[in-house]
């Protein structure tokens, strides 16, 4: 059965109106075969303004609903996601090219964040703070922020929305979502799933959750709208460089989740069997199209010859193929543009003295699909393309001999998302996790750079944008904080002993 028909059946099952994805001017393709699976109608810039006005009206109502009651909506969303897990996971695999297990894993992540947010809806705590004035009390309160605009990337087409939306809803905010133009169908499916939860919930205002279809111009209309209090944008650093200053210029708030150039360090004491498996998954999984994909590997001289030839063998033998029809571990690149970028980076690596293993196109599925053998590139130094993220399965491998120097090299790139060290030496481990160690938002020991759980705050530093989403106290980014001082005495003492008597 063609993927177009399969996608249509899944969209029908999930309750998406066919008018939303047929007959329009914006095609959507499956990277699995390159086949067209949808023809959507993009939203106009005027429609974006209307959508945001609608969300603003919803905010006035939703912010007054008690947070635990708002959590009930997210609980119902979690139930609906459980019921739709198979169908949505399959649709993710068709639209983003992920293996079935990764497609289902992405939906599981949505369910996990819903569970987290339900508990959070009863834990939006503020502090009570000691005051220097007698008969006074000082405290913090947290209030809903306003309309949250979510812009997402193709490679986590549904999870990123849920990380934002589940928190935004319990925090009292409506959400306007502009998914990647490469993965609009899964976004429509998420909205249909949420609509079922909203129908069961009953009391939510219209406009609490809306989806905008389109590319950068539609995203830009969202970014420039003064009624969007928070823009949570996930995508390339290139996109963040445009979006960040525009939102800052109107004093809006951003959560930027941008590119990564993640590295691992393999130390002399490392468990090499474990490192081999962790590096293989971290660097080749999802065909190198995770923001946390391992892209650089520093291997100590003393273990280089014991590890790298085995890694090269793994690269030569890993199965590349149609993720829907085979058990292949490496699926397709998203499109031709991604393939061209990969080839250009490999060419640049050769020019910089690198030895390239793999990287060629593989004939899978059809001419319109882009499958590649993952590439491992032995580099003499961290130069040229090694310094930047290429969103494809390329792992640059370099030797090191001095621990302090390798930490300097590790941190000497623009991005600061994820990092890991493989060592059984406590001093190396603790140094890597310390103030003079990894400068990334995620620093791991004896696991790879990818595969984060929702319980921790997710995000990175430097050119990764500094935003945090998901667990821990990331919810604070979706609320505004007020510091309140209450005088319950009969005096009016001023802070810092200031005197201002007017008798
Ligand atoms: P992309 O930057 O091309 O697009 C991301 C989104 O931004 C899309 O929805 C796109 O339409 C929108 N966009 C692009 N230009 C815009 C503009 N000027 N104004 C408003 N919106 C605009 O990224 P992609 O190719 O879809 O995804 C891959 C990139 O995303 C990689 O760099 C990857 O590392 C990054 N990523 C980061 C994270 C993270 O959490 N840090 C997660 C996933 C992906």
Short mmCIF file of C-alpha atoms and ligand atoms in Angstrom, two decimals:
data_model
loop_
_atom_site.label_atom_id
_atom_site.label_comp_id
_atom_site.label_asym_id
_atom_site.label_seq_id
_atom_site.Cartn_x
_atom_site.Cartn_y
_atom_site.Cartn_z
CA UNK A 1 0.00 0.00 0.00
CA UNK A 2 1.37 3.45 -0.88
CA UNK A 3 2.52 5.66 1.96
CA UNK A 4 0.01 8.29 0.86
CA UNK A 5 -2.83 5.82 1.45
CA UNK A 6 -1.31 4.61 4.71
CA UNK A 7 -0.96 8.20 5.93
CA UNK A 8 -4.54 8.97 4.93
CA UNK A 9 -5.84 5.94 6.83
CA UNK A 10 -3.90 6.94 9.92
CA UNK A 11 -5.09 10.55 9.67
CA UNK A 12 -8.69 9.30 9.31
CA UNK A 13 -8.25 7.08 12.35
CA UNK A 14 -6.80 9.98 14.29
CA UNK A 15 -9.73 12.20 13.31
CA UNK A 16 -8.05 14.75 11.01
CA UNK A 17 -10.34 16.45 8.50
CA UNK A 18 -9.04 15.56 4.97
CA UNK A 19 -9.69 19.16 3.88
CA UNK A 20 -6.73 20.18 6.07
CA UNK A 21 -4.20 18.11 4.13
CA UNK A 22 -5.54 17.70 0.58
CA UNK A 23 -5.96 20.06 -2.36
CA UNK A 24 -3.53 22.71 -1.09
CA UNK A 25 -0.39 24.25 -2.59
CA UNK A 26 2.08 23.11 0.07
CA UNK A 27 3.23 19.53 -0.56
CA UNK A 28 4.42 17.26 2.19
CA UNK A 29 6.61 14.24 1.53
CA UNK A 30 7.65 11.08 3.30
CA UNK A 31 11.44 10.79 3.44
CA UNK A 32 11.03 7.00 3.51
CA UNK A 33 10.25 6.87 -0.24
CA UNK A 34 10.16 10.52 -1.25
CA UNK A 35 6.46 10.08 -2.03
CA UNK A 36 4.05 12.99 -1.61
CA UNK A 37 1.67 12.30 1.27
CA UNK A 38 -0.16 15.60 1.66
CA UNK A 39 -1.04 18.89 -0.04
CA UNK A 40 -1.75 21.50 2.58
CA UNK A 41 -3.01 25.05 2.46
CA UNK A 42 -0.60 27.37 4.25
CA UNK A 43 -1.99 30.02 6.56
CA UNK A 44 -1.76 33.63 5.41
CA UNK A 45 -0.07 36.32 7.48
CA UNK A 46 -3.56 37.78 8.17
CA UNK A 47 -4.74 34.39 9.42
CA UNK A 48 -1.79 34.29 11.82
CA UNK A 49 -2.92 37.58 13.37
CA UNK A 50 -6.49 36.27 13.74
CA UNK A 51 -5.27 33.06 15.31
CA UNK A 52 -3.20 34.97 17.85
CA UNK A 53 -6.14 37.28 18.67
CA UNK A 54 -8.22 34.18 19.28
CA UNK A 55 -5.54 32.77 21.57
CA UNK A 56 -5.36 36.06 23.46
CA UNK A 57 -9.09 35.90 24.15
CA UNK A 58 -8.66 32.30 25.37
CA UNK A 59 -5.90 33.46 27.72
CA UNK A 60 -8.26 35.83 29.56
CA UNK A 61 -10.43 32.85 30.49
CA UNK A 62 -7.84 30.09 30.92
CA UNK A 63 -5.65 32.08 33.34
CA UNK A 64 -8.54 32.14 35.85
CA UNK A 65 -9.08 28.36 35.80
CA UNK A 66 -7.38 26.83 38.88
CA UNK A 67 -4.09 25.16 37.93
CA UNK A 68 -5.06 21.65 39.18
CA UNK A 69 -8.18 21.90 37.00
CA UNK A 70 -5.98 22.88 34.06
CA UNK A 71 -3.95 19.80 34.88
CA UNK A 72 -7.07 17.71 34.37
CA UNK A 73 -7.05 18.72 30.69
CA UNK A 74 -3.46 17.54 30.38
CA UNK A 75 -4.35 14.29 32.15
CA UNK A 76 -7.03 13.70 29.50
CA UNK A 77 -4.53 14.56 26.76
CA UNK A 78 -2.22 11.87 28.20
CA UNK A 79 -5.09 9.37 28.07
CA UNK A 80 -5.91 10.25 24.48
CA UNK A 81 -2.24 9.93 23.52
CA UNK A 82 -2.11 6.48 25.11
CA UNK A 83 -5.14 5.48 23.03
CA UNK A 84 -3.58 6.89 19.83
CA UNK A 85 0.02 5.85 20.47
CA UNK A 86 0.25 3.23 17.72
CA UNK A 87 -1.35 5.40 15.03
CA UNK A 88 0.54 8.58 15.88
CA UNK A 89 3.84 6.70 16.25
CA UNK A 90 3.35 5.16 12.81
CA UNK A 91 2.52 8.55 11.31
CA UNK A 92 5.73 9.99 12.82
CA UNK A 93 7.65 7.15 11.17
CA UNK A 94 6.05 7.86 7.80
CA UNK A 95 6.45 11.63 7.96
CA UNK A 96 9.86 11.95 9.67
CA UNK A 97 11.40 8.63 8.57
CA UNK A 98 12.02 7.29 12.08
CA UNK A 99 12.09 3.59 12.91
CA UNK A 100 8.84 2.25 14.42
CA UNK A 101 10.44 2.02 17.84
CA UNK A 102 11.66 5.62 17.65
CA UNK A 103 8.25 6.81 16.38
CA UNK A 104 6.54 5.11 19.32
CA UNK A 105 9.28 6.37 21.65
CA UNK A 106 8.50 9.92 20.62
CA UNK A 107 4.82 9.46 21.50
CA UNK A 108 5.83 7.86 24.81
CA UNK A 109 7.79 11.00 25.55
CA UNK A 110 4.59 13.01 25.02
CA UNK A 111 2.75 10.76 27.47
CA UNK A 112 5.57 11.12 29.99
CA UNK A 113 5.52 14.92 29.86
CA UNK A 114 1.73 14.91 30.30
CA UNK A 115 2.11 12.80 33.46
CA UNK A 116 4.82 15.17 34.68
CA UNK A 117 2.69 18.25 33.96
CA UNK A 118 -0.37 16.82 35.76
CA UNK A 119 1.69 16.52 38.96
CA UNK A 120 3.18 19.94 38.31
CA UNK A 121 -0.29 21.50 38.17
CA UNK A 122 -0.40 21.13 41.96
CA UNK A 123 3.19 22.26 42.49
CA UNK A 124 3.53 25.73 40.97
CA UNK A 125 5.19 26.90 44.16
CA UNK A 126 6.43 30.35 45.10
CA UNK A 127 8.78 31.10 47.99
CA UNK A 128 8.11 32.93 51.23
CA UNK A 129 11.15 35.11 51.90
CA UNK A 130 12.44 36.59 55.16
CA UNK A 131 11.84 40.34 55.27
CA UNK A 132 13.88 42.95 57.19
CA UNK A 133 10.74 44.90 58.13
CA UNK A 134 8.74 43.90 61.24
CA UNK A 135 5.08 43.01 60.66
CA UNK A 136 5.65 42.32 56.98
CA UNK A 137 5.57 39.27 54.80
CA UNK A 138 7.35 38.86 51.45
CA UNK A 139 6.53 36.15 48.94
CA UNK A 140 6.67 35.20 45.30
CA UNK A 141 3.63 34.36 43.23
CA UNK A 142 3.65 32.80 39.78
CA UNK A 143 1.05 33.82 37.22
CA UNK A 144 0.16 32.70 33.70
CA UNK A 145 2.27 34.53 31.12
CA UNK A 146 0.15 34.86 27.98
CA UNK A 147 0.08 33.40 24.48
CA UNK A 148 2.89 30.88 23.89
CA UNK A 149 4.08 30.53 20.29
CA UNK A 150 5.78 27.23 19.55
CA UNK A 151 7.97 26.84 16.45
CA UNK A 152 9.29 23.31 15.98
CA UNK A 153 11.82 21.41 13.87
CA UNK A 154 11.17 18.39 11.64
CA UNK A 155 13.19 15.87 13.60
CA UNK A 156 11.02 15.74 16.74
CA UNK A 157 7.76 16.60 15.00
CA UNK A 158 5.43 15.91 17.95
CA UNK A 159 7.44 15.62 21.19
CA UNK A 160 8.67 19.22 21.15
CA UNK A 161 5.11 20.52 20.95
CA UNK A 162 4.08 18.41 23.93
CA UNK A 163 7.09 19.52 26.03
CA UNK A 164 5.89 23.07 25.54
CA UNK A 165 2.13 22.61 25.40
CA UNK A 166 1.73 20.38 28.48
CA UNK A 167 3.64 22.89 30.61
CA UNK A 168 2.03 25.94 28.98
CA UNK A 169 -1.50 24.59 29.58
CA UNK A 170 -0.99 23.86 33.28
CA UNK A 171 0.75 27.23 33.66
CA UNK A 172 -2.41 28.91 32.32
CA UNK A 173 -1.35 29.78 28.77
CA UNK A 174 -2.82 29.12 25.31
CA UNK A 175 -0.53 27.71 22.61
CA UNK A 176 -0.20 28.61 18.93
CA UNK A 177 2.00 26.03 17.18
CA UNK A 178 3.84 26.41 13.89
CA UNK A 179 5.29 22.99 13.14
CA UNK A 180 8.03 22.41 10.57
CA UNK A 181 6.79 22.69 7.00
CA UNK A 182 8.41 19.26 6.52
CA UNK A 183 6.16 17.58 9.13
CA UNK A 184 2.73 19.26 9.15
CA UNK A 185 0.58 16.09 9.15
CA UNK A 186 1.69 14.87 12.55
CA UNK A 187 0.90 18.35 13.92
CA UNK A 188 -2.66 18.17 12.60
CA UNK A 189 -2.93 14.74 14.21
CA UNK A 190 -1.80 16.12 17.59
CA UNK A 191 -4.42 18.86 17.39
CA UNK A 192 -7.13 16.25 16.61
CA UNK A 193 -6.01 14.19 19.62
CA UNK A 194 -6.08 17.26 21.83
CA UNK A 195 -9.54 18.18 20.48
CA UNK A 196 -10.83 14.88 21.88
CA UNK A 197 -9.34 15.69 25.28
CA UNK A 198 -10.87 19.20 25.09
CA UNK A 199 -14.31 17.75 24.26
CA UNK A 200 -14.13 15.48 27.31
CA UNK A 201 -12.84 18.34 29.48
CA UNK A 202 -15.73 20.54 28.37
CA UNK A 203 -14.87 23.87 29.97
CA UNK A 204 -11.81 25.08 28.04
CA UNK A 205 -12.06 28.29 26.00
CA UNK A 206 -11.94 28.07 22.23
CA UNK A 207 -8.55 28.99 20.83
CA UNK A 208 -6.60 27.37 23.68
CA UNK A 209 -4.59 25.35 21.16
CA UNK A 210 -4.19 26.16 17.46
CA UNK A 211 -1.92 25.03 14.64
CA UNK A 212 -0.54 27.28 11.91
CA UNK A 213 0.59 25.66 8.67
CA UNK A 214 3.45 27.15 6.67
CA UNK A 215 7.14 27.94 6.48
CA UNK A 216 9.44 30.69 7.73
CA UNK A 217 7.10 33.53 6.72
CA UNK A 218 4.29 32.12 8.87
CA UNK A 219 6.78 31.58 11.72
CA UNK A 220 7.96 35.15 11.28
CA UNK A 221 4.41 36.52 11.61
CA UNK A 222 4.17 34.67 14.93
CA UNK A 223 7.56 35.96 16.06
CA UNK A 224 6.75 39.60 15.30
CA UNK A 225 3.31 39.65 16.94
CA UNK A 226 3.38 41.65 20.19
CA UNK A 227 0.60 39.53 21.64
CA UNK A 228 2.82 36.45 21.74
CA UNK A 229 4.36 36.65 25.20
CA UNK A 230 6.76 33.74 24.74
CA UNK A 231 8.25 32.31 21.56
CA UNK A 232 9.62 28.83 22.14
CA UNK A 233 11.59 28.08 18.98
CA UNK A 234 13.32 24.80 18.20
CA UNK A 235 15.49 24.53 15.12
CA UNK A 236 18.82 25.55 13.64
CA UNK A 237 21.12 28.19 15.12
CA UNK A 238 20.62 30.04 11.82
CA UNK A 239 16.89 30.32 12.60
CA UNK A 240 17.60 31.34 16.21
CA UNK A 241 19.87 34.16 15.07
CA UNK A 242 16.89 35.64 13.20
CA UNK A 243 14.14 34.87 15.72
CA UNK A 244 15.99 35.77 18.94
CA UNK A 245 16.74 39.45 18.15
CA UNK A 246 13.25 40.01 16.69
CA UNK A 247 11.52 38.87 19.86
CA UNK A 248 14.05 40.71 22.05
CA UNK A 249 13.42 43.94 20.11
CA UNK A 250 9.80 43.91 21.28
CA UNK A 251 10.83 42.75 24.80
CA UNK A 252 9.12 39.39 24.34
CA UNK A 253 10.47 36.27 25.97
CA UNK A 254 12.14 33.38 24.15
CA UNK A 255 13.06 29.79 24.83
CA UNK A 256 15.59 28.98 22.11
CA UNK A 257 16.43 25.30 21.50
CA UNK A 258 18.94 25.42 18.66
CA UNK A 259 21.69 23.36 17.05
CA UNK A 260 24.18 21.11 18.81
CA UNK A 261 27.74 20.01 18.05
CA UNK A 262 27.90 17.36 20.72
CA UNK A 263 31.04 15.49 21.71
CA UNK A 264 32.14 12.46 23.64
CA UNK A 265 35.52 11.89 25.31
CA UNK A 266 36.84 8.35 25.68
CA UNK A 267 39.44 8.19 28.47
CA UNK A 268 42.11 5.54 29.14
CA UNK A 269 40.04 3.79 31.82
CA UNK A 270 36.80 3.69 29.77
CA UNK A 271 34.75 0.52 29.43
CA UNK A 272 35.34 0.29 25.69
CA UNK A 273 32.50 -2.16 24.97
CA UNK A 274 30.07 0.23 26.58
CA UNK A 275 31.60 3.26 24.85
CA UNK A 276 31.37 1.50 21.48
CA UNK A 277 27.63 0.86 21.84
CA UNK A 278 26.89 4.31 23.26
CA UNK A 279 28.82 6.08 20.51
CA UNK A 280 27.21 3.94 17.78
CA UNK A 281 23.68 4.78 18.98
CA UNK A 282 24.50 8.41 19.75
CA UNK A 283 26.15 9.08 16.39
CA UNK A 284 24.19 6.90 13.94
CA UNK A 285 20.73 6.66 15.59
CA UNK A 286 17.92 8.59 13.85
CA UNK A 287 20.39 8.88 10.93
CA UNK A 288 22.31 11.56 12.82
CA UNK A 289 19.25 13.82 12.85
CA UNK A 290 18.89 14.46 16.58
CA UNK A 291 19.90 17.77 18.09
CA UNK A 292 21.82 15.67 20.63
CA UNK A 293 23.50 13.41 18.03
CA UNK A 294 27.17 12.78 18.83
CA UNK A 295 29.18 14.62 16.16
CA UNK A 296 32.68 14.74 17.65
CA UNK A 297 34.63 12.04 19.48
CA UNK A 298 37.94 12.55 21.29
CA UNK A 299 39.74 9.26 21.99
CA UNK A 300 42.81 8.96 24.21
CA UNK A 301 45.95 7.80 22.39
CA UNK A 302 46.24 4.73 24.62
CA UNK A 303 42.83 3.31 23.58
CA UNK A 304 42.49 4.75 20.05
CA UNK A 305 43.63 1.57 18.30
CA UNK A 306 41.45 -0.61 20.52
CA UNK A 307 38.28 1.41 19.87
CA UNK A 308 38.32 3.21 16.53
CA UNK A 309 38.85 0.20 14.19
CA UNK A 310 35.89 -1.52 15.93
CA UNK A 311 33.82 1.61 15.49
CA UNK A 312 34.72 1.77 11.78
CA UNK A 313 33.55 -1.87 11.44
CA UNK A 314 30.25 -0.96 13.11
CA UNK A 315 29.85 1.88 10.61
CA UNK A 316 30.55 -0.49 7.71
CA UNK A 317 28.07 -3.11 8.90
CA UNK A 318 25.19 -1.12 10.40
CA UNK A 319 21.94 -1.80 8.53
CA UNK A 320 20.67 1.09 6.41
CA UNK A 321 17.18 0.72 5.02
CA UNK A 322 13.48 1.46 4.83
CA UNK A 323 12.45 1.80 8.48
CA UNK A 324 8.87 0.78 7.77
CA UNK A 325 9.67 -2.47 6.00
CA UNK A 326 12.93 -3.64 7.57
CA UNK A 327 14.61 -3.75 10.97
CA UNK A 328 17.26 -1.31 9.71
CA UNK A 329 18.91 0.81 12.39
CA UNK A 330 19.60 3.74 10.07
CA UNK A 331 16.72 5.26 8.10
CA UNK A 332 16.56 8.09 5.57
CA UNK A 333 17.77 11.67 5.65
CA UNK A 334 14.88 14.11 5.59
CA UNK A 335 15.53 15.36 2.02
CA UNK A 336 18.00 16.13 -0.76
CA UNK A 337 19.12 19.34 0.92
CA UNK A 338 20.28 17.31 3.94
CA UNK A 339 22.12 14.89 1.64
CA UNK A 340 23.86 17.74 -0.21
CA UNK A 341 24.90 19.36 3.09
CA UNK A 342 26.38 16.06 4.24
CA UNK A 343 28.38 15.58 1.03
CA UNK A 344 29.68 19.16 1.21
CA UNK A 345 30.83 18.62 4.81
CA UNK A 346 32.63 15.39 3.86
CA UNK A 347 34.36 17.16 1.00
CA UNK A 348 35.47 19.92 3.36
CA UNK A 349 36.70 17.32 5.86
CA UNK A 350 38.83 15.66 3.14
CA UNK A 351 40.25 19.05 2.24
CA UNK A 352 41.16 19.59 5.90
CA UNK A 353 43.12 16.30 5.95
CA UNK A 354 40.38 13.96 7.20
CA UNK A 355 40.09 10.26 6.29
CA UNK A 356 36.46 9.48 5.47
CA UNK A 357 34.95 6.04 6.10
CA UNK A 358 31.45 5.63 4.61
CA UNK A 359 29.14 8.52 3.72
CA UNK A 360 27.99 7.36 0.28
CA UNK A 361 24.39 7.27 -0.87
CA UNK A 362 22.68 3.85 -0.66
CA UNK A 363 20.04 2.71 -3.13
CA UNK A 364 17.01 2.16 -0.92
CA UNK A 365 13.28 2.56 -1.64
CA UNK A 366 13.38 5.00 -4.58
CA UNK A 367 15.41 7.66 -6.33
CA UNK A 368 13.47 10.31 -4.48
CA UNK A 369 14.59 9.06 -1.06
CA UNK A 370 18.00 9.84 0.45
CA UNK A 371 19.65 7.05 2.40
CA UNK A 372 23.34 7.16 3.30
CA UNK A 373 25.88 4.97 4.99
CA UNK A 374 26.85 6.91 8.14
CA UNK A 375 30.31 8.46 7.92
CA UNK A 376 33.15 8.25 10.42
CA UNK A 377 35.89 10.74 9.68
CA UNK A 378 39.31 10.50 11.32
CA UNK A 379 40.52 14.09 11.66
CA UNK A 380 44.04 15.32 12.43
CA UNK A 381 42.60 18.30 14.34
CA UNK A 382 39.38 20.08 15.17
CA UNK A 383 39.15 22.32 12.11
CA UNK A 384 36.87 23.14 9.16
CA UNK A 385 33.50 21.35 9.19
CA UNK A 386 34.17 19.84 12.63
CA UNK A 387 33.40 23.21 14.20
CA UNK A 388 29.81 23.33 12.92
CA UNK A 389 26.73 21.14 13.08
CA UNK A 390 25.92 19.27 9.86
CA UNK A 391 22.52 17.66 10.42
CA UNK A 392 23.48 14.22 9.10
CA UNK A 393 25.29 11.10 10.39
CA UNK A 394 28.91 12.27 10.42
CA UNK A 395 31.16 11.52 13.38
CA UNK A 396 34.53 13.29 13.49
CA UNK A 397 37.07 11.29 15.51
CA UNK A 398 40.21 12.88 16.96
CA UNK A 399 43.07 11.68 19.19
CA UNK A 400 44.02 13.34 22.44
CA UNK A 401 46.74 12.87 25.01
CA UNK A 402 46.21 15.58 27.64
CA UNK A 403 43.00 15.72 29.69
CA UNK A 404 42.96 19.48 30.35
CA UNK A 405 43.63 20.19 26.67
CA UNK A 406 40.84 17.90 25.51
CA UNK A 407 38.33 19.72 27.71
CA UNK A 408 39.46 22.98 26.08
CA UNK A 409 38.94 21.43 22.64
CA UNK A 410 35.61 19.97 23.69
CA UNK A 411 34.34 23.43 24.60
CA UNK A 412 35.92 25.23 21.62
CA UNK A 413 32.84 25.16 19.35
CA UNK A 414 29.87 27.50 19.06
CA UNK A 415 27.15 25.13 20.23
CA UNK A 416 26.72 23.94 23.82
CA UNK A 417 23.97 21.35 23.93
CA UNK A 418 25.07 17.86 25.00
CA UNK A 419 28.29 16.13 26.02
CA UNK A 420 29.56 12.92 27.53
CA UNK A 421 32.65 11.34 29.00
CA UNK A 422 33.54 7.67 29.18
CA UNK A 423 35.77 7.02 32.18
CA UNK A 424 36.03 5.00 35.35
CA UNK A 425 38.40 7.57 36.85
CA UNK A 426 36.58 9.61 39.46
CA UNK A 427 38.83 12.64 39.06
CA UNK A 428 38.20 12.87 35.32
CA UNK A 429 34.48 12.35 35.78
CA UNK A 430 34.08 15.03 38.43
CA UNK A 431 36.31 17.48 36.56
CA UNK A 432 34.18 17.02 33.42
CA UNK A 433 31.03 17.79 35.44
CA UNK A 434 32.62 20.71 37.31
CA UNK A 435 32.81 24.44 36.57
CA UNK A 436 35.97 23.90 34.50
CA UNK A 437 34.53 20.90 32.65
CA UNK A 438 31.91 20.60 29.92
CA UNK A 439 30.20 23.92 29.11
CA UNK A 440 27.04 22.23 27.79
CA UNK A 441 23.48 22.16 29.14
CA UNK A 442 23.68 18.36 29.26
CA UNK A 443 26.79 16.57 30.58
CA UNK A 444 26.69 12.78 30.88
CA UNK A 445 29.00 10.08 32.23
CA UNK A 446 29.24 6.65 30.62
CA UNK A 447 26.20 7.18 28.41
CA UNK A 448 26.02 8.91 25.04
CA UNK A 449 24.94 12.45 24.25
CA UNK A 450 21.42 11.62 23.05
CA UNK A 451 18.30 10.09 24.59
CA UNK A 452 17.37 12.56 27.34
CA UNK A 453 14.49 11.88 29.74
CA UNK A 454 11.70 14.39 30.35
CA UNK A 455 12.36 14.72 34.10
CA UNK A 456 15.41 16.94 33.62
CA UNK A 457 15.45 20.43 32.12
CA UNK A 458 16.44 20.11 28.46
CA UNK A 459 18.50 22.65 26.52
CA UNK A 460 21.94 24.05 25.95
CA UNK A 461 24.22 27.04 26.21
CA UNK A 462 26.00 29.39 23.79
CA UNK A 463 24.76 29.03 20.19
CA UNK A 464 22.25 26.40 21.33
CA UNK A 465 20.31 29.37 22.67
CA UNK A 466 20.19 28.98 26.46
CA UNK A 467 16.56 27.83 26.65
CA UNK A 468 15.25 25.08 28.91
CA UNK A 469 12.17 22.94 28.31
CA UNK A 470 10.54 19.88 29.78
CA UNK A 471 11.29 18.85 33.39
CA UNK A 472 12.86 20.25 36.56
CA UNK A 473 11.86 23.92 36.97
CA UNK A 474 11.59 24.67 33.22
CA UNK A 475 7.92 25.58 33.92
CA UNK A 476 9.12 28.91 35.30
CA UNK A 477 9.85 30.01 31.73
CA UNK A 478 6.10 29.80 31.01
CA UNK A 479 4.97 31.99 33.92
CA UNK A 480 5.58 35.48 35.19
CA UNK A 481 6.85 36.00 38.71
CA UNK A 482 5.59 38.71 41.05
CA UNK A 483 7.31 39.56 44.34
CA UNK A 484 4.70 40.66 46.91
CA UNK A 485 5.35 42.49 50.17
CA UNK A 486 2.43 42.70 52.61
CA UNK A 487 2.43 45.04 55.62
CA UNK A 488 0.23 43.71 58.45
CA UNK A 489 1.67 46.11 61.10
CA UNK A 490 0.48 49.60 62.14
CA UNK A 491 3.82 51.19 61.07
CA UNK A 492 5.39 51.97 57.71
CA UNK A 493 9.09 51.13 58.12
CA UNK A 494 11.08 51.64 54.92
CA UNK A 495 13.62 49.14 53.66
CA UNK A 496 17.35 49.84 54.16
CA UNK A 497 16.45 52.12 57.12
CA UNK A 498 15.48 54.99 54.83
CA UNK A 499 13.59 57.79 56.65
CA UNK A 500 10.92 59.83 54.85
CA UNK A 501 8.69 61.43 57.52
CA UNK A 502 6.19 63.94 56.17
CA UNK A 503 4.10 64.58 59.36
P1 LIG B 1 15.11 24.91 10.81
O1 LIG B 1 15.81 25.96 11.57
O2 LIG B 1 15.29 24.86 9.34
O3 LIG B 1 13.51 25.06 11.05
C1 LIG B 1 12.96 24.98 12.33
C2 LIG B 1 11.65 25.72 12.38
O4 LIG B 1 11.90 27.13 12.28
C3 LIG B 1 10.69 25.39 11.24
O5 LIG B 1 9.38 25.32 11.76
C4 LIG B 1 10.85 26.58 10.30
O6 LIG B 1 9.72 26.83 9.50
C5 LIG B 1 11.05 27.70 11.31
N1 LIG B 1 11.75 28.89 10.78
C6 LIG B 1 12.81 28.92 9.95
N2 LIG B 1 13.18 30.19 9.72
C7 LIG B 1 12.34 30.98 10.44
C8 LIG B 1 12.21 32.39 10.63
N3 LIG B 1 13.04 33.26 10.00
N4 LIG B 1 11.24 32.86 11.43
C9 LIG B 1 10.42 32.01 12.06
N5 LIG B 1 10.47 30.65 11.92
C10 LIG B 1 11.44 30.15 11.12
O7 LIG B 1 15.49 23.51 11.48
P2 LIG B 1 15.15 22.02 10.99
O8 LIG B 1 15.97 21.68 9.80
O9 LIG B 1 13.69 21.80 10.94
O10 LIG B 1 15.69 21.18 12.25
C11 LIG B 1 17.01 20.82 12.45
C12 LIG B 1 17.69 21.78 13.41
O11 LIG B 1 16.96 21.88 14.64
C13 LIG B 1 19.09 21.30 13.83
O12 LIG B 1 19.94 22.40 13.88
C14 LIG B 1 18.85 20.71 15.21
O13 LIG B 1 20.01 20.67 16.02
C15 LIG B 1 17.83 21.66 15.74
N6 LIG B 1 17.07 21.07 16.84
C16 LIG B 1 17.34 21.53 18.10
C17 LIG B 1 16.68 20.97 19.18
C18 LIG B 1 16.97 21.42 20.58
O14 LIG B 1 16.19 21.09 21.47
N7 LIG B 1 18.04 22.14 20.83
C19 LIG B 1 15.73 19.97 18.97
C20 LIG B 1 15.48 19.54 17.67
C21 LIG B 1 16.16 20.11 16.60
#
